[in-house]
Coordinates of C-alpha atoms in Angstrom, one line a residue:
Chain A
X757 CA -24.2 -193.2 106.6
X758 CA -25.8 -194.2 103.4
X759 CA -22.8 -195.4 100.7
X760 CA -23.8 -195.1 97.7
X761 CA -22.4 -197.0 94.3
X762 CA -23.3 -196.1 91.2
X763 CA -22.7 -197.7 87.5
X764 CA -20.8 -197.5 85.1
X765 CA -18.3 -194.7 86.3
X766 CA -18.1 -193.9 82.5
X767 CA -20.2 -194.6 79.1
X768 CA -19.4 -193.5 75.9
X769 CA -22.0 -194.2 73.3
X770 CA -23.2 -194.0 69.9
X771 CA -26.2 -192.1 68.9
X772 CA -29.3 -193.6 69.2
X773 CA -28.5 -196.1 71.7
X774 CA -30.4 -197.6 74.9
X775 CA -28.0 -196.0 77.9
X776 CA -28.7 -197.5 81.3
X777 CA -26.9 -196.3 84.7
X778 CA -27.4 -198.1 87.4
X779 CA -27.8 -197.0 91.4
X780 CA -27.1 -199.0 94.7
X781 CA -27.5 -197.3 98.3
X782 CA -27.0 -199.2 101.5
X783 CA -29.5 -197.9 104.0
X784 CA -33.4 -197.8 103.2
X785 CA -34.8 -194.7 102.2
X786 CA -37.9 -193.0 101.0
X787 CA -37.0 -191.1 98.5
X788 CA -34.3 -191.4 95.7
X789 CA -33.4 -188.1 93.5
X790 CA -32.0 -188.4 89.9
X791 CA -29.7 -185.2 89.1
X792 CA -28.1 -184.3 85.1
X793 CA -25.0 -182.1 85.7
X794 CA -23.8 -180.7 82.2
X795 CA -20.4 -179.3 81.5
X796 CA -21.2 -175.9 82.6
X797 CA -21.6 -177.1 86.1
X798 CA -25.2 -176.5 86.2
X799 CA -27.1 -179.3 88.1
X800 CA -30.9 -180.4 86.8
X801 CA -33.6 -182.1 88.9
X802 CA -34.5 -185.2 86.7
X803 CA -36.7 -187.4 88.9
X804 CA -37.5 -187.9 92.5
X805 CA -39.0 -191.8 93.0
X806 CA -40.2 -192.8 96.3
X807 CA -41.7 -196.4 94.3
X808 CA -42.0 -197.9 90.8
X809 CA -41.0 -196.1 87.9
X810 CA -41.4 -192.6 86.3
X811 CA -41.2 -191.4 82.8
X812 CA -40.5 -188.0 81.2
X813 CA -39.3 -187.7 77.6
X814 CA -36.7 -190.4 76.5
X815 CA -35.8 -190.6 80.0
X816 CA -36.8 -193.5 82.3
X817 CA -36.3 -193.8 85.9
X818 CA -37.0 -197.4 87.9
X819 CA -36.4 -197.8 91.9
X820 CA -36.7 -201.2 93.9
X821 CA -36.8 -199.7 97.4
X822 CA -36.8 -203.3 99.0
X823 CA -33.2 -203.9 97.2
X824 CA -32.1 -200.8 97.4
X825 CA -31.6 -200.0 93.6
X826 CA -32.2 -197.8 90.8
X827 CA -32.0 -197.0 87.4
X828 CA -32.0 -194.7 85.1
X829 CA -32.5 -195.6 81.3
X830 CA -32.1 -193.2 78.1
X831 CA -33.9 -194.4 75.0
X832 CA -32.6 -193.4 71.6
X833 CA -29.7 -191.3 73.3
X834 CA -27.9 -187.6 71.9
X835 CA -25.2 -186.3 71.8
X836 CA -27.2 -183.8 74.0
X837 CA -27.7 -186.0 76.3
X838 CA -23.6 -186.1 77.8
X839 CA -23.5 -185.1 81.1
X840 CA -22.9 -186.1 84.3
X841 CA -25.8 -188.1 85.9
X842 CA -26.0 -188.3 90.1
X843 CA -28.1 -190.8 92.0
X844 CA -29.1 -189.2 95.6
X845 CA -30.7 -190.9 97.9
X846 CA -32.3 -189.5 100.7
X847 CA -35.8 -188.9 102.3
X848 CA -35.9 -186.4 104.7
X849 CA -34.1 -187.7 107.4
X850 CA -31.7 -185.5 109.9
X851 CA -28.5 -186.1 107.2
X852 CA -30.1 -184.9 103.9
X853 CA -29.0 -186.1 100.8
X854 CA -26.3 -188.4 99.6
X855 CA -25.0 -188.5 96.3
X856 CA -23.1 -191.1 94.6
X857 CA -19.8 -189.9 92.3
X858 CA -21.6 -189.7 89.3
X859 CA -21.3 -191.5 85.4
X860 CA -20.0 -189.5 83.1
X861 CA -21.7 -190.1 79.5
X862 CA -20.9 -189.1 76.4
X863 CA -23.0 -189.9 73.4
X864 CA -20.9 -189.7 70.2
X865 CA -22.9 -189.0 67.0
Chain B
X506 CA -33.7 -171.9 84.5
X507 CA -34.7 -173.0 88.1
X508 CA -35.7 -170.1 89.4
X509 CA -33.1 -169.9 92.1
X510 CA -30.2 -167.3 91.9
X511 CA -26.8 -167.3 93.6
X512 CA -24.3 -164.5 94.1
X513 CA -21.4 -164.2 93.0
X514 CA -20.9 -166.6 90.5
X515 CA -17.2 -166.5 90.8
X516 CA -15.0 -165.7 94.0
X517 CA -11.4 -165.7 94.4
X518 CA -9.8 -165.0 98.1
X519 CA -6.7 -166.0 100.1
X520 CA -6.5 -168.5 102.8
X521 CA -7.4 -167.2 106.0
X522 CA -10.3 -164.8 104.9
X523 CA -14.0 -165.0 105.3
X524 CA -16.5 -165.0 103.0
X525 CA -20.8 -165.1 102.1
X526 CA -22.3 -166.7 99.6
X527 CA -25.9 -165.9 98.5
X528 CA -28.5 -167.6 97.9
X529 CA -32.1 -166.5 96.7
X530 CA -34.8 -169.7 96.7
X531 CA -37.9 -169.8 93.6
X532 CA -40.9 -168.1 94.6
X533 CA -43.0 -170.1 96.8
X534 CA -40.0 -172.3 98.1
X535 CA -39.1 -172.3 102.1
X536 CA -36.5 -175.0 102.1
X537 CA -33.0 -173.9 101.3
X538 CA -30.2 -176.4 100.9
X539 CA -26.7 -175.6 100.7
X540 CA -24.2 -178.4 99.1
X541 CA -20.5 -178.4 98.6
X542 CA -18.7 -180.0 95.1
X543 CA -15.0 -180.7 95.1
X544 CA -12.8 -182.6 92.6
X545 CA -12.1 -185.0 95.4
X546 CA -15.1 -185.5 97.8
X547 CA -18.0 -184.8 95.2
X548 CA -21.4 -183.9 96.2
X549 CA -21.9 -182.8 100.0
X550 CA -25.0 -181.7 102.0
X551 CA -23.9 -179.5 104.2
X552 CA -27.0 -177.9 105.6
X553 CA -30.9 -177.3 104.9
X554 CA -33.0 -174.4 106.2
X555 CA -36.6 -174.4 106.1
X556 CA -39.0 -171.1 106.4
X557 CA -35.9 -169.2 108.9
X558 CA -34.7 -172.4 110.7
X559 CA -32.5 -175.2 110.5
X560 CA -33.8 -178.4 109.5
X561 CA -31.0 -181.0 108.8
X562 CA -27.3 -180.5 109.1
X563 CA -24.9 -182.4 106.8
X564 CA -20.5 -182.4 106.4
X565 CA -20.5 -178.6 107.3
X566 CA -17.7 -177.7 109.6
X567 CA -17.2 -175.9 112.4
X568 CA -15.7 -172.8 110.2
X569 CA -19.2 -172.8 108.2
X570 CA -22.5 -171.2 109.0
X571 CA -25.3 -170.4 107.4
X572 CA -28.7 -168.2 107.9
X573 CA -32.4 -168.1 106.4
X574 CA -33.4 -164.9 106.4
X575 CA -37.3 -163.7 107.2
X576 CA -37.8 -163.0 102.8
X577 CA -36.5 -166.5 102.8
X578 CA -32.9 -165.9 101.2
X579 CA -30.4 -168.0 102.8
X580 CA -25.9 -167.0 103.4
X581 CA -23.8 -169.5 103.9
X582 CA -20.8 -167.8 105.6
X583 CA -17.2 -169.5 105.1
X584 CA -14.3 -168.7 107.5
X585 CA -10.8 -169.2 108.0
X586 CA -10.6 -170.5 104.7
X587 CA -8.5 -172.7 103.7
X588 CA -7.2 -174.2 99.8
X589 CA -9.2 -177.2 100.5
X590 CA -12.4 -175.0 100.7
X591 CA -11.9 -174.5 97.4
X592 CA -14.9 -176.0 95.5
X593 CA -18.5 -175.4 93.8
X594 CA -21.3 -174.2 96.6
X595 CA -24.6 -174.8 95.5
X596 CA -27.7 -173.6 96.5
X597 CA -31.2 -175.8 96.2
X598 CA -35.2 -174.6 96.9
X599 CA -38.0 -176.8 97.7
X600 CA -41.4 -176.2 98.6
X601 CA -41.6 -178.4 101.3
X602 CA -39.2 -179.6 104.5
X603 CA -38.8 -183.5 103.1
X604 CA -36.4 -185.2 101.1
X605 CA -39.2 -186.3 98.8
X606 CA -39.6 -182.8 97.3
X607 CA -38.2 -181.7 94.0
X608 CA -35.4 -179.3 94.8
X609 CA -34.5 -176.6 92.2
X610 CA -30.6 -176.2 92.1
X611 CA -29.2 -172.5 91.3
X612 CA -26.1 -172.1 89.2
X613 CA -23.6 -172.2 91.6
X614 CA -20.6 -170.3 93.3
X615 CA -17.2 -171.4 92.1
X616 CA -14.9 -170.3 95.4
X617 CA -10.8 -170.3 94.4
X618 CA -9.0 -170.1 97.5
X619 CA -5.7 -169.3 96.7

């Protein structure tokens, strides 16, 4: 079973400010998904990274498959940007998808 | 919006019943996930289907099935239900059968079990 940590459990930030959550995972994987749940319960596909890193927006996403880490970075962050945000690693093996518990942001402006 | 729909969106029952949740995948999509999100577990797989058969099987119990239908919508039946099946059920779509494929999450069921 694949345990995975993430970091911090909760952020509170100012507007405008470099946000960085961090992901480790314990068993090697292919694939690593990014998920945004907002306050409605509603859960958004941000990134799936299999290497490297991947940019959309103000949203960065890094993975280091070899030590079993990733991150997720938000440049100039707002207040739209408070959610919930899930690291699930995975990669189609017979188990799916594990998720960690989630960081709970909340950018103040 | 992702494309994929769920029915109901709410549903309150008593311990013991049975229920189905639906789920229709984005057009184009023959994988169907099926996750479970409690206050106290989090996140769960519990099962994926791809194009009418079962692919990968995750934390679903015994008292759980689901189906993929041939038009590609998928149930996920709950039985015997109990106040710790209270939770959010998701529904996800892919294109593909792999974890490395973008899945599409639909809005969710919120079951009460009282």
């Amino acid at each position: 079973k694949n345990e995975v940590e993430q970091s911090p459990q909760n952020l509170t930030a100012q507007e405008g400010e470099f946000i960085t959550i961090n992901c480790s995972y314990s068993v090697g994987i292919s694939a690593l998904h990014w998920l945004q749940q907002h306050p409605g319960g509603g859960i958004v596909s941000l990134f799936m990274l299999s290497s490297g890193k991947k940019k959309h927006g103000r949203l960065i996403a890094t993975i280091n498959i070899q030590e079993k880490h990733s991150s997720l970075h938000i440049t100039a962050s707002h207040p739209r940007d408070s959610a919930v945000y899930i690291c699930a690693p995975g990669g189609g093996g017979a188990d799916g998808l594990t998720f960690g518990k989630g960081t709970h942001l909340i950018i103040q402006p | 919006d992702s494309g994929v729909t769920q029915t109901p969106k709410h549903l309150i029952t008593a311990t013991g019943q049975r229920v189905t949740l639906r789920c229709s995948p984005r057009s184009g999509d023959l994988s169907v996930y099926w996750y479970q999100q409690s206050l106290d577990q989090g996140l769960q797989f519990l099962i994926q289907y791809y194009n009418g058969e079962e692919r990968a099987k995750g934390n679903i119990l015994e008292r759980f099935s689901a189906q993929q239908f041939p038009d590609l919508h998928s149930e996920l039946n709950l039985s015997s239900l109990e106040l710790g099946d209270s939770a959010l059920y998701f529904c996800a779509s892919s294109v593909g059968s792999r974890g490395t494929d973008t899945q599409y999450f639909g809005p969710g069921t919120r079951l009460t079990v009282l």
